[in-house]
Tab-separated table of C-alpha atoms in Angstrom:
chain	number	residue	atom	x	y	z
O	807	UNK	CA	-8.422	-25.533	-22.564
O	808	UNK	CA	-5.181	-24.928	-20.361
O	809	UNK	CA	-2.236	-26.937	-20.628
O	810	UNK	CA	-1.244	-28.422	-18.035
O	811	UNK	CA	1.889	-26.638	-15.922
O	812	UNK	CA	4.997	-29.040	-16.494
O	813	UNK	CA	6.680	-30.507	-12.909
O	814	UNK	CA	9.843	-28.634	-12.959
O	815	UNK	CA	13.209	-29.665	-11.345
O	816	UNK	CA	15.244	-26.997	-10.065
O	817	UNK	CA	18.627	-25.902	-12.075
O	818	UNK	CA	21.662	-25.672	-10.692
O	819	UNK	CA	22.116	-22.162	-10.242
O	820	UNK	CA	24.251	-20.779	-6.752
O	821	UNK	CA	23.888	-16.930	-7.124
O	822	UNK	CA	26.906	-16.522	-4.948
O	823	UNK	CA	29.551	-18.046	-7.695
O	824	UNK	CA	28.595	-14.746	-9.145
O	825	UNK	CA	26.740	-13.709	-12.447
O	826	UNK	CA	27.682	-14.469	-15.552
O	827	UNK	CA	27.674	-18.186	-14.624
O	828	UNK	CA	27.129	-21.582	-16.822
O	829	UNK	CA	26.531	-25.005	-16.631
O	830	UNK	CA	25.869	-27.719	-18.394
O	831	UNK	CA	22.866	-30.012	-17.724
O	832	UNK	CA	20.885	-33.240	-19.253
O	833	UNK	CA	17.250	-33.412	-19.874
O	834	UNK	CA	15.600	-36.575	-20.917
O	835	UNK	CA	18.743	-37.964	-22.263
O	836	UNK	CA	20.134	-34.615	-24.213
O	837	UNK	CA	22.679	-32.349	-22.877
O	838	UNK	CA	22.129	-28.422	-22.618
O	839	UNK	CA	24.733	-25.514	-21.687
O	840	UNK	CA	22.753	-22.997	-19.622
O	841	UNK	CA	24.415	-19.008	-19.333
O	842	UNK	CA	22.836	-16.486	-17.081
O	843	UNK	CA	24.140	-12.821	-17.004
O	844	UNK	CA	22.442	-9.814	-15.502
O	845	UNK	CA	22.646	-6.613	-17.172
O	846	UNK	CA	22.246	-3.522	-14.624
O	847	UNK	CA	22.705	0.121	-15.333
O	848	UNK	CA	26.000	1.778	-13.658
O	849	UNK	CA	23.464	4.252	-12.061
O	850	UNK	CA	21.746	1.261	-10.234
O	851	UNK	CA	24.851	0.190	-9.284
O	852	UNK	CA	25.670	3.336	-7.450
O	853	UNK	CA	22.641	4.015	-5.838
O	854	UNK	CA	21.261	0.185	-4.635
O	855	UNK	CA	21.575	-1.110	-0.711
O	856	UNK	CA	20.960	-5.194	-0.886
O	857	UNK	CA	19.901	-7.270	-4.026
O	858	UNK	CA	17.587	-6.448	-6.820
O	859	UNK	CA	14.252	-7.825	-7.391
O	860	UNK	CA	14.674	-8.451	-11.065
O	861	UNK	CA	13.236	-7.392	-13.879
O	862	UNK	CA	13.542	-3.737	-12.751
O	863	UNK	CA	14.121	-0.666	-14.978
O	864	UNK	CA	17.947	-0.894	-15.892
O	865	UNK	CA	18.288	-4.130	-14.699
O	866	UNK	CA	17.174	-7.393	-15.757
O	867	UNK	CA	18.773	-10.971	-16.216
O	868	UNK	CA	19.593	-12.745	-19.573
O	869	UNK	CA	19.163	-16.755	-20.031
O	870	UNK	CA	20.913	-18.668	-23.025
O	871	UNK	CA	20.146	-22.296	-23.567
O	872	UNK	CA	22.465	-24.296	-26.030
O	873	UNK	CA	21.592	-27.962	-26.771
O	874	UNK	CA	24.754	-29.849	-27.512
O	875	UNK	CA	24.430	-31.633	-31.171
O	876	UNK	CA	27.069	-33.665	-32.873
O	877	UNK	CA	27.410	-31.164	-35.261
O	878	UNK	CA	27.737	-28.137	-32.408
O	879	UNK	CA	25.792	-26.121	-29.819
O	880	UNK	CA	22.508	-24.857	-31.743
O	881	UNK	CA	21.039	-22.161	-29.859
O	882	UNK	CA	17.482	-22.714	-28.310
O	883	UNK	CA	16.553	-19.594	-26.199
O	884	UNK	CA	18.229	-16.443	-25.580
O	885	UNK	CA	15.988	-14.098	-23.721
O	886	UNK	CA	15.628	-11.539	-20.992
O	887	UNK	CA	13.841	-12.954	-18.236
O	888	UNK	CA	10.542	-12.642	-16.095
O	889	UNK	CA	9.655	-14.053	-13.277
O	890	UNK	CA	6.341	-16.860	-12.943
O	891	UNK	CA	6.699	-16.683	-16.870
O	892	UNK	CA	6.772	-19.874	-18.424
O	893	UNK	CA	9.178	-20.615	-21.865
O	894	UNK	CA	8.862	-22.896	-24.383
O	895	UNK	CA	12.655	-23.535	-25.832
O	896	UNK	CA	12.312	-26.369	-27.890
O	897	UNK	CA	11.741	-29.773	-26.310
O	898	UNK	CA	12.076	-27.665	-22.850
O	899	UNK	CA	10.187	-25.975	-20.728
O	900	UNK	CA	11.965	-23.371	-18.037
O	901	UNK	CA	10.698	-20.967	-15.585
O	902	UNK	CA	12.218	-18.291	-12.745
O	903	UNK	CA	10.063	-17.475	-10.051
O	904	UNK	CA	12.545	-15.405	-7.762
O	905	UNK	CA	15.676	-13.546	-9.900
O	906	UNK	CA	16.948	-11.022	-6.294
O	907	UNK	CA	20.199	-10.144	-7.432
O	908	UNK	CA	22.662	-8.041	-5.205
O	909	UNK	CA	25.252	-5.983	-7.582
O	910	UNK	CA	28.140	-7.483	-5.522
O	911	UNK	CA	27.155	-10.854	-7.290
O	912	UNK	CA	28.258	-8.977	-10.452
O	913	UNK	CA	31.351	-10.772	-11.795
O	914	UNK	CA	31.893	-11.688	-7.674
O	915	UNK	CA	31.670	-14.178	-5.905
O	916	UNK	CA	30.143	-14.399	-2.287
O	917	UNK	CA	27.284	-14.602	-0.162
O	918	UNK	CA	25.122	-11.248	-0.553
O	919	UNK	CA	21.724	-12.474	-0.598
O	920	UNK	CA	21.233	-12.944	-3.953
O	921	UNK	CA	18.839	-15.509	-4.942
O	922	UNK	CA	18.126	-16.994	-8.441
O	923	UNK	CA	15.793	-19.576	-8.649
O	924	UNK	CA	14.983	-21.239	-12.206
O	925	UNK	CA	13.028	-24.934	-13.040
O	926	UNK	CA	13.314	-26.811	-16.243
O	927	UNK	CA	10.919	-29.681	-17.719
O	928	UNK	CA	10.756	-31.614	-20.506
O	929	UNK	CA	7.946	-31.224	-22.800
């Protein structure tokens, strides 16, 4: 039997402060710190006209997920991402179903059609 897809709500992620970016976020009543970065190969960077459909070859985007614990951050999920996939990280549940990223979103910040779009649910 299937289990049941989670009802996600939508992180906090605005693709034109630039990538790497991080926030922090609560959950059912614990706090998280989430870091995106995108890694792209300088020969992408060169030869691409408008944002990225991510994962590509050479390019891809990287999610961390801390939970904050009175003893420290303990690390929950560091992985490359890809897209409609769901994780498991912990007591959470995340997804991205649209990672375009434009290379002048790379440490900059602006509006260049870059869109990041990533849900989180308790599980």
């Amino acid at each position: 039997m299937t289990e049941p897809q989670p009802s996600f709500a939508r992180l906090p992620i605005n693709p034109a402060d630039g990538f790497p970016q991080a926030f922090r976020l609560t959950v059912a009543d614990r706090t998280y710190r989430f870091q995106l970065y995108a890694n792209v190969a300088e020969e992408l960077l060169d030869t691409t006209a408008g944002p990225l459909d991510l994962p590509v070859p050479g390019a891809f985007l990287v999610l961390a997920v801390d939970r904050e614990e009175p003893a420290g951050l303990a690390t929950i999920l560091r992985r490359k991402l890809v897209p409609e996939v769901v994780y498991h990280a912990a007591e959470l549940a995340l997804t991205f179903p649209t990672m375009l990223l434009d290379p002048r979103n790379l440490n900059g910040v602006g509006e260049f059609g870059s869109q990041v779009v990533g849900g989180v649910a308790p599980r």
